[in-house]
Amino acid sequence: QIHSRCVQIHISDVCREAVSVFSTKSSKGDVPLVLIPTPRPALSIMMQVPSGVTCLLQKFGMDVGEAEPGLHLKPSYFRIAYVVTQQSCTYDAPIMVCPTSDDVRVNVDVVLVFRISDARKFVYRLGAPNFDEFLSGTVDEAIRMLVRKQTHATVYELRSAKADDMLQMLNDKFMESGVSFEDCKIVSVWLPVTLTGYLETTTMMYQAMSKIQRQQDFEILQINQESEMHIEEIMRRREQVLISEGGRKKRAELEFEQRSVKAEEEGRVGMIEAEGKVQVMHLITSSQLNRKKTELETKRLLEISQAEADSTSVRCKAELEAEKMVIEAGWREEQMVCDAEATKHEAVAEREASVCLVEKRRHELAMRERQILAQFAAKGQFNMVGESGDQLIQAMMSGSISQSLDRE
C-alpha cells in the first residue's frame, strides 16, 4: 500500500496548469494541495486569475486576500502567491503493525476525504508540508489507539461506524487550520497470515457446528411438532368422546323421561281398567241380586196362589176333610212362612255376600297396586324429580296411587 502525501508544487502557468495539476495524483501517492506560481515580470500590468481554485494575492509580499477569477489590471508588485485547491481530496493512510488488545499485529488501511474550507488559514497557519506531517501522525496515533481497544476477533468491526469517532476528532484538531474532513473510512484490516489461516479453520469449524446445531434444532422442532400434533389428535378424540357421551347422556335422559311418562300412563290406564272392572262387577252383582229377589217374590206369589187354590178345592171336595185340610193348611202355611223367612234370610245373606265380594275385589285391587309399587321401588332405575317424582314417592310411602293423588 502507498501512503498518500500532501504536497505543494511550483508551476509556471497558473491558468493552464492549476486545475489539471489538482486533478492528477502521482504514482507515489502525492496529493497536490497548494501551487506556487512563478513571479510576474516586472513590466507586467495584466494578471489572469483562473477559476475553480482559490488564489491568494500579495502586495509587496503582504497578504491582501483572495483574488477574484478573471483578468485584472494590476502592476507587477501584485502577484498570486498561492493557489489552493477547492476540490475534495482523498488521503490514503495505511498503518502497519498495529497491536490489538490481545497483542496481535494487524495492518489497517484508512481513507480520508477532506476539503480546504479556508485557504488563508491553511496556507499561512499550517502549510501543505506541515499538514501532511500533522495529518499522518494524527491518523497513525488515532488508528493505533482505536485498534488497541479491539481484539483480533472484533478488529474487523472497525470498518463500520466506529470510524466516525475519529472523523469528529480530526475535525476538532484541524478546525483552526481551515481544513474540514468529510469522510473517514477504514477500508481494510489485515491480520497475520498464520492467524488468518487459524481463524478460517475456526470459522469452518464454527460453521460445521452451527450446521449440526441447526440440524439438531430442526430435529427437535420436528419432534415438538409431532408431539404437538399427537397431543392435538388426543384432544380432538377427547372432545369427540365428550360429545358422544354427552349425546348418550341426553338420549338416556330422554329415554328415561319417555319411560317415566309411559309408566305413569300405564299406571293410570291400569287404575282406570281396575276401576272399570270393579264397577262392572258391582253392576253384575247388583243385577244378580235384583234378579234373585224377583225370582223369590214370584215363587212366593205362586206358592201362595197354589195354596189358596188347593185349599178351595179341598173345601169343595169334602167338608169332612175340612178340618183336616184346615189343620193341614195351617201347618203348610206355617211351613211356607218358614220357607219364606228362610228365603228372605237367604236373600239377605246373598245381598251381604255381594257386599263382601265388592270389598274383596277392592282389597285385591289395593294388593295388586301395592305389588306394582313394590316392584317400582325394588327394581326401578330412574331419577324421581318434579311433581311426578313426588307423587310416585308419596304413593310408595302410602301404598296407593289414588290416595297420593287425593292428598295432592
CSV table of C-alpha atoms in Angstrom, one decimal:
chain,number,residue,atom,x,y,z
A,1,GLN,CA,0.0,0.0,0.0
A,2,ILE,CA,1.2,3.5,-0.9
A,3,HIS,CA,0.9,6.2,1.8
A,4,SER,CA,-0.5,9.5,0.4
A,5,ARG,CA,1.5,12.7,0.9
A,6,CYS,CA,0.1,16.2,0.8
A,7,VAL,CA,2.5,18.5,-1.2
A,8,GLN,CA,2.8,21.9,-2.7
A,9,ILE,CA,4.1,22.3,-6.3
A,10,HIS,CA,5.8,25.1,-8.2
A,11,ILE,CA,4.2,25.9,-11.6
A,12,SER,CA,4.8,28.4,-14.3
A,13,ASP,CA,1.4,28.9,-15.9
A,14,VAL,CA,-1.4,29.2,-13.3
A,15,CYS,CA,-4.3,29.5,-15.7
A,16,ARG,CA,-3.4,26.4,-17.8
A,17,GLU,CA,-2.0,24.0,-15.3
A,18,ALA,CA,-3.8,24.7,-12.0
A,19,VAL,CA,-6.9,22.7,-12.4
A,20,SER,CA,-5.2,19.8,-14.2
A,21,VAL,CA,-2.5,19.5,-11.5
A,22,PHE,CA,-5.0,19.4,-8.7
A,23,SER,CA,-7.0,16.7,-10.6
A,24,THR,CA,-3.9,14.5,-11.0
A,25,LYS,CA,-2.5,12.1,-8.4
A,26,SER,CA,1.0,10.8,-8.9
A,27,SER,CA,2.0,7.2,-8.7
A,28,LYS,CA,3.9,7.9,-5.5
A,29,GLY,CA,0.7,9.0,-3.8
A,30,ASP,CA,1.4,12.8,-3.9
A,31,VAL,CA,-1.8,14.8,-3.3
A,32,PRO,CA,-1.2,18.5,-4.5
A,33,LEU,CA,-2.9,20.9,-2.2
A,34,VAL,CA,-1.1,24.2,-2.9
A,35,LEU,CA,0.5,25.5,-6.1
A,36,ILE,CA,3.2,28.2,-6.0
A,37,PRO,CA,3.3,30.1,-9.3
A,38,THR,CA,6.5,31.8,-10.7
A,39,PRO,CA,6.8,35.6,-10.1
A,40,ARG,CA,5.4,38.0,-12.7
A,41,PRO,CA,7.6,40.0,-15.0
A,42,ALA,CA,8.5,43.5,-13.7
A,43,LEU,CA,6.8,45.3,-16.6
A,44,SER,CA,3.6,43.2,-16.5
A,45,ILE,CA,0.4,45.1,-15.9
A,46,MET,CA,-2.1,42.3,-16.7
A,47,MET,CA,-2.8,39.5,-14.3
A,48,GLN,CA,-5.0,36.5,-15.2
A,49,VAL,CA,-6.7,34.7,-12.2
A,50,PRO,CA,-8.1,31.1,-13.0
A,51,SER,CA,-11.4,29.9,-11.9
A,52,GLY,CA,-12.2,26.7,-9.9
A,53,VAL,CA,-9.3,27.3,-7.4
A,54,THR,CA,-8.6,29.8,-4.6
A,55,CYS,CA,-5.8,32.3,-5.4
A,56,LEU,CA,-4.2,34.2,-2.6
A,57,LEU,CA,-3.0,37.7,-3.7
A,58,GLN,CA,0.0,39.5,-2.2
A,59,LYS,CA,1.3,43.1,-2.5
A,60,PHE,CA,4.9,43.6,-1.9
A,61,GLY,CA,4.9,40.2,-0.1
A,62,MET,CA,2.0,41.1,2.2
A,63,ASP,CA,-1.3,39.2,2.0
A,64,VAL,CA,-4.2,41.2,0.6
A,65,GLY,CA,-6.8,38.5,0.5
A,66,GLU,CA,-8.3,36.2,-2.2
A,67,ALA,CA,-8.2,37.3,-5.9
A,68,GLU,CA,-11.4,37.1,-7.9
A,69,PRO,CA,-11.3,34.9,-11.1
A,70,GLY,CA,-10.8,36.8,-14.3
A,71,LEU,CA,-8.5,39.4,-15.9
A,72,HIS,CA,-7.1,42.1,-13.6
A,73,LEU,CA,-5.1,45.3,-14.3
A,74,LYS,CA,-2.5,45.1,-11.6
A,75,PRO,CA,1.1,46.3,-11.5
A,76,SER,CA,3.8,43.7,-11.1
A,77,TYR,CA,4.1,44.1,-7.3
A,78,PHE,CA,0.7,42.4,-7.1
A,79,ARG,CA,1.2,38.7,-7.5
A,80,ILE,CA,-0.6,35.4,-6.9
A,81,ALA,CA,1.4,33.9,-4.1
A,82,TYR,CA,-0.5,30.6,-3.6
A,83,VAL,CA,-3.1,28.7,-5.5
A,84,VAL,CA,-5.2,26.4,-3.2
A,85,THR,CA,-7.5,23.6,-4.5
A,86,GLN,CA,-11.2,23.7,-3.9
A,87,GLN,CA,-11.7,20.0,-4.6
A,88,SER,CA,-12.4,17.3,-2.1
A,89,CYS,CA,-9.1,15.4,-1.7
A,90,THR,CA,-8.7,11.7,-0.9
A,91,TYR,CA,-5.9,10.7,1.6
A,92,ASP,CA,-4.9,7.1,1.8
A,93,ALA,CA,-3.1,6.2,5.0
A,94,PRO,CA,-2.1,2.5,5.5
A,95,ILE,CA,-1.0,1.9,9.1
A,96,MET,CA,1.3,-1.1,9.6
A,97,VAL,CA,1.8,-3.4,12.6
A,98,CYS,CA,-0.9,-2.0,14.9
A,99,PRO,CA,-1.2,-4.0,18.1
A,100,THR,CA,-4.6,-5.1,19.4
A,101,SER,CA,-5.6,-5.5,23.0
A,102,ASP,CA,-4.5,-9.2,22.8
A,103,ASP,CA,-1.2,-8.2,21.2
A,104,VAL,CA,-1.9,-9.3,17.6
A,105,ARG,CA,-0.2,-7.2,14.9
A,106,VAL,CA,-2.7,-6.0,12.2
A,107,ASN,CA,-2.4,-3.7,9.2
A,108,VAL,CA,-5.1,-1.1,8.7
A,109,ASP,CA,-5.9,1.0,5.6
A,110,VAL,CA,-7.6,4.3,6.3
A,111,VAL,CA,-9.1,6.6,3.6
A,112,LEU,CA,-9.8,10.2,4.5
A,113,VAL,CA,-11.8,12.7,2.4
A,114,PHE,CA,-11.2,16.3,3.3
A,115,ARG,CA,-11.6,19.8,1.8
A,116,ILE,CA,-9.8,23.1,2.4
A,117,SER,CA,-12.5,25.4,3.6
A,118,ASP,CA,-10.4,28.4,4.4
A,119,ALA,CA,-7.3,28.8,2.1
A,120,ARG,CA,-5.7,31.7,4.0
A,121,LYS,CA,-5.7,29.8,7.4
A,122,PHE,CA,-4.4,26.7,5.7
A,123,VAL,CA,-1.5,28.4,3.9
A,124,TYR,CA,-0.4,30.9,6.5
A,125,ARG,CA,-1.1,28.9,9.7
A,126,LEU,CA,-0.2,25.4,8.6
A,127,GLY,CA,1.0,24.8,5.1
A,128,ALA,CA,0.9,21.7,3.0
A,129,PRO,CA,4.2,20.0,4.3
A,130,ASN,CA,3.2,20.6,7.9
A,131,PHE,CA,-0.3,19.5,7.3
A,132,ASP,CA,1.0,16.3,5.7
A,133,GLU,CA,3.2,15.5,8.8
A,134,PHE,CA,0.5,16.5,11.3
A,135,LEU,CA,-2.2,14.6,9.5
A,136,SER,CA,0.0,11.5,9.1
A,137,GLY,CA,0.9,11.5,12.8
A,138,THR,CA,-2.6,12.2,13.9
A,139,VAL,CA,-4.2,9.4,11.8
A,140,ASP,CA,-1.4,7.0,12.8
A,141,GLU,CA,-2.0,7.7,16.5
A,142,ALA,CA,-5.8,7.6,16.2
A,143,ILE,CA,-5.8,4.3,14.4
A,144,ARG,CA,-3.4,2.7,16.8
A,145,MET,CA,-5.5,3.9,19.8
A,146,LEU,CA,-8.6,2.6,18.1
A,147,VAL,CA,-7.1,-0.8,17.2
A,148,ARG,CA,-5.6,-1.1,20.7
A,149,LYS,CA,-9.2,-1.1,22.1
A,150,GLN,CA,-10.1,-4.1,19.9
A,151,THR,CA,-9.2,-7.8,20.0
A,152,HIS,CA,-8.3,-9.8,16.9
A,153,ALA,CA,-11.9,-11.1,16.9
A,154,THR,CA,-13.5,-7.7,16.9
A,155,VAL,CA,-11.0,-5.7,14.9
A,156,TYR,CA,-12.9,-6.2,11.6
A,157,GLU,CA,-15.8,-4.3,13.1
A,158,LEU,CA,-13.7,-1.1,12.7
A,159,ARG,CA,-14.7,-1.0,9.1
A,160,SER,CA,-18.2,0.1,10.2
A,161,ALA,CA,-19.5,3.2,12.1
A,162,LYS,CA,-16.7,3.2,14.7
A,163,ALA,CA,-14.5,5.3,12.4
A,164,ASP,CA,-17.0,8.2,12.9
A,165,ASP,CA,-15.3,9.0,16.3
A,166,MET,CA,-12.0,9.5,14.5
A,167,LEU,CA,-13.7,11.8,12.0
A,168,GLN,CA,-15.0,14.0,14.7
A,169,MET,CA,-11.6,14.1,16.4
A,170,LEU,CA,-9.9,15.1,13.1
A,171,ASN,CA,-12.4,18.0,12.5
A,172,ASP,CA,-11.8,19.2,16.1
A,173,LYS,CA,-8.0,19.2,15.6
A,174,PHE,CA,-7.9,20.9,12.2
A,175,MET,CA,-10.7,23.3,12.7
A,176,GLU,CA,-8.3,26.3,13.2
A,177,SER,CA,-6.3,25.3,10.1
A,178,GLY,CA,-9.1,25.7,7.6
A,179,VAL,CA,-9.5,22.0,6.8
A,180,SER,CA,-12.8,20.1,7.2
A,181,PHE,CA,-12.9,16.3,6.9
A,182,GLU,CA,-16.0,14.9,5.2
A,183,ASP,CA,-15.5,11.2,5.4
A,184,CYS,CA,-13.3,8.7,7.2
A,185,LYS,CA,-13.4,5.0,6.4
A,186,ILE,CA,-11.3,2.1,7.5
A,187,VAL,CA,-11.2,0.3,4.1
A,188,SER,CA,-9.3,-2.8,5.0
A,189,VAL,CA,-7.9,-4.7,8.0
A,190,TRP,CA,-5.3,-7.4,7.6
A,191,LEU,CA,-4.5,-10.0,10.2
A,192,PRO,CA,-1.3,-12.1,10.1
A,193,VAL,CA,-1.3,-14.9,7.6
A,194,THR,CA,-0.9,-17.7,10.1
A,195,LEU,CA,-3.6,-16.2,12.4
A,196,THR,CA,-5.9,-15.8,9.3
A,197,GLY,CA,-5.5,-19.5,8.5
A,198,TYR,CA,-6.3,-20.5,12.0
A,199,LEU,CA,-9.3,-18.2,12.1
A,200,GLU,CA,-10.5,-19.6,8.8
A,201,THR,CA,-10.2,-23.1,10.2
A,202,THR,CA,-12.0,-22.0,13.4
A,203,THR,CA,-14.7,-20.3,11.2
A,204,MET,CA,-15.2,-23.5,9.3
A,205,MET,CA,-15.5,-25.5,12.5
A,206,TYR,CA,-18.0,-23.0,13.8
A,207,GLN,CA,-20.0,-23.2,10.6
A,208,ALA,CA,-19.9,-27.0,10.9
A,209,MET,CA,-21.0,-26.8,14.5
A,210,SER,CA,-23.7,-24.3,13.5
A,211,LYS,CA,-24.9,-26.6,10.8
A,212,ILE,CA,-25.1,-29.5,13.3
A,213,GLN,CA,-26.8,-27.3,15.8
A,214,ARG,CA,-29.3,-26.1,13.2
A,215,GLN,CA,-29.9,-29.8,12.2
A,216,GLN,CA,-30.4,-30.7,15.8
A,217,ASP,CA,-32.8,-27.7,16.3
A,218,PHE,CA,-34.7,-28.8,13.2
A,219,GLU,CA,-35.0,-32.3,14.6
A,220,ILE,CA,-36.1,-31.0,18.0
A,221,LEU,CA,-38.6,-28.8,16.2
A,222,GLN,CA,-39.8,-31.7,14.2
A,223,ILE,CA,-40.2,-33.8,17.3
A,224,ASN,CA,-42.0,-31.0,19.1
A,225,GLN,CA,-44.3,-30.6,16.1
A,226,GLU,CA,-45.1,-34.3,16.0
A,227,SER,CA,-45.7,-34.3,19.8
A,228,GLU,CA,-48.0,-31.3,19.5
A,229,MET,CA,-49.9,-32.9,16.6
A,230,HIS,CA,-50.2,-36.1,18.7
A,231,ILE,CA,-51.5,-34.0,21.6
A,232,GLU,CA,-53.9,-32.2,19.4
A,233,GLU,CA,-55.1,-35.6,18.0
A,234,ILE,CA,-55.7,-36.8,21.6
A,235,MET,CA,-57.6,-33.6,22.4
A,236,ARG,CA,-59.7,-34.0,19.3
A,237,ARG,CA,-60.5,-37.6,20.3
A,238,ARG,CA,-61.3,-36.5,23.8
A,239,GLU,CA,-63.7,-33.8,22.5
A,240,GLN,CA,-65.3,-36.4,20.3
A,241,VAL,CA,-65.7,-38.8,23.2
A,242,LEU,CA,-67.1,-36.0,25.4
A,243,ILE,CA,-69.6,-35.0,22.6
A,244,SER,CA,-70.6,-38.7,22.1
A,245,GLU,CA,-71.0,-39.3,25.8
A,246,GLY,CA,-73.0,-36.1,26.1
A,247,GLY,CA,-75.3,-37.3,23.3
A,248,ARG,CA,-75.7,-40.6,25.0
A,249,LYS,CA,-76.4,-38.9,28.3
A,250,LYS,CA,-79.1,-36.7,26.7
A,251,ARG,CA,-80.5,-39.7,24.9
A,252,ALA,CA,-80.6,-41.7,28.2
A,253,GLU,CA,-82.4,-38.7,29.9
A,254,LEU,CA,-84.9,-38.6,27.1
A,255,GLU,CA,-85.5,-42.3,27.2
A,256,PHE,CA,-85.9,-42.1,31.0
A,257,GLU,CA,-88.4,-39.3,30.6
A,258,GLN,CA,-90.3,-41.4,28.0
A,259,ARG,CA,-90.2,-44.5,30.2
A,260,SER,CA,-91.4,-42.4,33.2
A,261,VAL,CA,-94.3,-40.9,31.2
A,262,LYS,CA,-95.1,-44.3,29.8
A,263,ALA,CA,-95.1,-45.9,33.2
A,264,GLU,CA,-97.3,-43.1,34.5
A,265,GLU,CA,-99.7,-43.6,31.6
A,266,GLU,CA,-99.7,-47.4,32.1
A,267,GLY,CA,-100.3,-47.0,35.8
A,268,ARG,CA,-103.2,-44.6,35.1
A,269,VAL,CA,-104.6,-47.0,32.4
A,270,GLY,CA,-104.3,-49.9,34.8
A,271,MET,CA,-106.0,-48.0,37.6
A,272,ILE,CA,-108.8,-47.0,35.2
A,273,GLU,CA,-109.2,-50.6,34.0
A,274,ALA,CA,-109.3,-51.8,37.6
A,275,GLU,CA,-111.9,-49.2,38.5
A,276,GLY,CA,-113.9,-50.2,35.4
A,277,LYS,CA,-113.7,-53.9,36.3
A,278,VAL,CA,-114.8,-53.1,39.9
A,279,GLN,CA,-117.8,-51.1,38.5
A,280,VAL,CA,-118.7,-53.9,36.1
A,281,MET,CA,-118.5,-56.5,38.9
A,282,HIS,CA,-120.6,-54.3,41.1
A,283,LEU,CA,-123.2,-53.9,38.4
A,284,ILE,CA,-123.3,-57.6,37.7
A,285,THR,CA,-123.7,-58.4,41.4
A,286,SER,CA,-126.4,-55.8,41.8
A,287,SER,CA,-128.3,-57.3,38.8
A,288,GLN,CA,-128.0,-60.8,40.1
A,289,LEU,CA,-129.3,-59.7,43.5
A,290,ASN,CA,-132.3,-58.0,41.9
A,291,ARG,CA,-133.0,-61.0,39.7
A,292,LYS,CA,-132.8,-63.3,42.7
A,293,LYS,CA,-135.2,-61.1,44.6
A,294,THR,CA,-137.6,-61.1,41.7
A,295,GLU,CA,-137.5,-64.9,41.4
A,296,LEU,CA,-138.1,-65.4,45.1
A,297,GLU,CA,-141.0,-63.0,45.1
A,298,THR,CA,-142.5,-64.7,42.0
A,299,LYS,CA,-142.1,-68.1,43.7
A,300,ARG,CA,-143.7,-66.8,46.9
A,301,LEU,CA,-146.7,-65.5,45.0
A,302,LEU,CA,-147.0,-68.7,43.0
A,303,GLU,CA,-146.9,-70.8,46.1
A,304,ILE,CA,-149.5,-68.6,47.8
A,305,SER,CA,-151.8,-68.8,44.9
A,306,GLN,CA,-151.3,-72.5,44.7
A,307,ALA,CA,-152.0,-72.9,48.3
A,308,GLU,CA,-155.2,-70.9,48.1
A,309,ALA,CA,-156.3,-73.0,45.1
A,310,ASP,CA,-155.6,-76.2,46.9
A,311,SER,CA,-157.5,-75.0,50.0
A,312,THR,CA,-160.5,-74.0,47.9
A,313,SER,CA,-160.5,-77.4,46.1
A,314,VAL,CA,-160.2,-79.3,49.3
A,315,ARG,CA,-163.1,-77.3,51.0
A,316,CYS,CA,-165.2,-78.1,47.9
A,317,LYS,CA,-164.4,-81.8,47.9
A,318,ALA,CA,-165.4,-82.6,51.4
A,319,GLU,CA,-166.5,-80.9,54.5
A,320,LEU,CA,-165.2,-83.9,56.4
A,321,GLU,CA,-161.8,-83.3,55.4
A,322,ALA,CA,-162.2,-79.5,56.0
A,323,GLU,CA,-160.9,-79.7,59.5
A,324,LYS,CA,-158.1,-81.9,58.4
A,325,MET,CA,-157.4,-79.7,55.5
A,326,VAL,CA,-157.6,-76.6,57.7
A,327,ILE,CA,-155.2,-78.2,60.1
A,328,GLU,CA,-153.0,-79.3,57.2
A,329,ALA,CA,-153.3,-75.9,55.5
A,330,GLY,CA,-152.3,-74.4,58.8
A,331,TRP,CA,-149.1,-76.3,59.2
A,332,ARG,CA,-148.5,-75.9,55.5
A,333,GLU,CA,-149.0,-72.2,55.9
A,334,GLU,CA,-146.6,-72.2,58.8
A,335,GLN,CA,-144.2,-74.2,56.7
A,336,MET,CA,-144.5,-71.8,53.8
A,337,VAL,CA,-144.0,-68.9,56.2
A,338,CYS,CA,-140.9,-70.6,57.5
A,339,ASP,CA,-139.8,-71.2,53.9
A,340,ALA,CA,-140.4,-67.6,53.0
A,341,GLU,CA,-138.5,-66.5,56.1
A,342,ALA,CA,-135.7,-68.8,55.1
A,343,THR,CA,-135.8,-67.5,51.5
A,344,LYS,CA,-135.8,-63.9,52.9
A,345,HIS,CA,-132.9,-64.7,55.1
A,346,GLU,CA,-131.1,-66.3,52.1
A,347,ALA,CA,-131.8,-63.2,50.1
A,348,VAL,CA,-130.3,-61.1,52.9
A,349,ALA,CA,-127.4,-63.4,53.1
A,350,GLU,CA,-127.0,-63.2,49.4
A,351,ARG,CA,-127.0,-59.4,49.5
A,352,GLU,CA,-124.4,-59.4,52.3
A,353,ALA,CA,-122.3,-61.8,50.3
A,354,SER,CA,-122.4,-59.5,47.3
A,355,VAL,CA,-121.2,-56.6,49.5
A,356,CYS,CA,-118.4,-58.8,50.8
A,357,LEU,CA,-117.4,-59.6,47.2
A,358,VAL,CA,-117.1,-55.8,46.4
A,359,GLU,CA,-114.7,-55.5,49.4
A,360,LYS,CA,-112.8,-58.5,48.3
A,361,ARG,CA,-112.4,-57.0,44.8
A,362,ARG,CA,-111.3,-53.7,46.3
A,363,HIS,CA,-108.8,-55.5,48.6
A,364,GLU,CA,-107.4,-57.5,45.7
A,365,LEU,CA,-107.0,-54.2,43.6
A,366,ALA,CA,-105.2,-52.5,46.6
A,367,MET,CA,-102.9,-55.5,47.0
A,368,ARG,CA,-102.1,-55.5,43.3
A,369,GLU,CA,-101.4,-51.8,43.4
A,370,ARG,CA,-99.0,-52.3,46.3
A,371,GLN,CA,-97.2,-55.1,44.5
A,372,ILE,CA,-96.7,-52.8,41.5
A,373,LEU,CA,-95.3,-50.0,43.7
A,374,ALA,CA,-93.1,-52.5,45.5
A,375,GLN,CA,-91.7,-53.7,42.1
A,376,PHE,CA,-91.1,-50.0,41.1
A,377,ALA,CA,-89.3,-49.4,44.5
A,378,ALA,CA,-87.1,-52.5,44.2
A,379,LYS,CA,-86.1,-52.6,40.5
A,380,GLY,CA,-86.8,-49.1,39.1
A,381,GLN,CA,-83.7,-47.2,37.9
A,382,PHE,CA,-84.8,-43.6,37.3
A,383,ASN,CA,-84.5,-40.1,38.6
A,384,MET,CA,-87.6,-39.1,40.6
A,385,VAL,CA,-87.7,-35.3,40.1
A,386,GLY,CA,-90.6,-32.9,39.7
A,387,GLU,CA,-94.2,-33.3,40.6
A,388,SER,CA,-94.5,-36.8,39.1
A,389,GLY,CA,-91.5,-37.9,41.2
A,390,ASP,CA,-93.0,-36.5,44.4
A,391,GLN,CA,-96.3,-38.3,43.6
A,392,LEU,CA,-94.6,-41.6,43.0
A,393,ILE,CA,-92.6,-41.4,46.3
A,394,GLN,CA,-95.8,-40.5,48.1
A,395,ALA,CA,-97.5,-43.4,46.5
A,396,MET,CA,-94.7,-45.8,47.6
A,397,MET,CA,-94.9,-44.5,51.2
A,398,SER,CA,-98.7,-44.6,51.4
A,399,GLY,CA,-99.1,-47.9,49.3
A,400,SER,CA,-101.7,-46.4,47.0
A,401,ILE,CA,-101.5,-44.1,43.9
A,402,SER,CA,-105.1,-43.0,44.3
A,403,GLN,CA,-104.5,-41.9,48.0
A,404,SER,CA,-101.4,-39.9,47.0
A,405,LEU,CA,-103.5,-38.2,44.2
A,406,ASP,CA,-106.3,-37.5,46.7
A,407,ARG,CA,-103.8,-35.9,49.1
A,408,GLU,CA,-102.5,-33.7,46.3
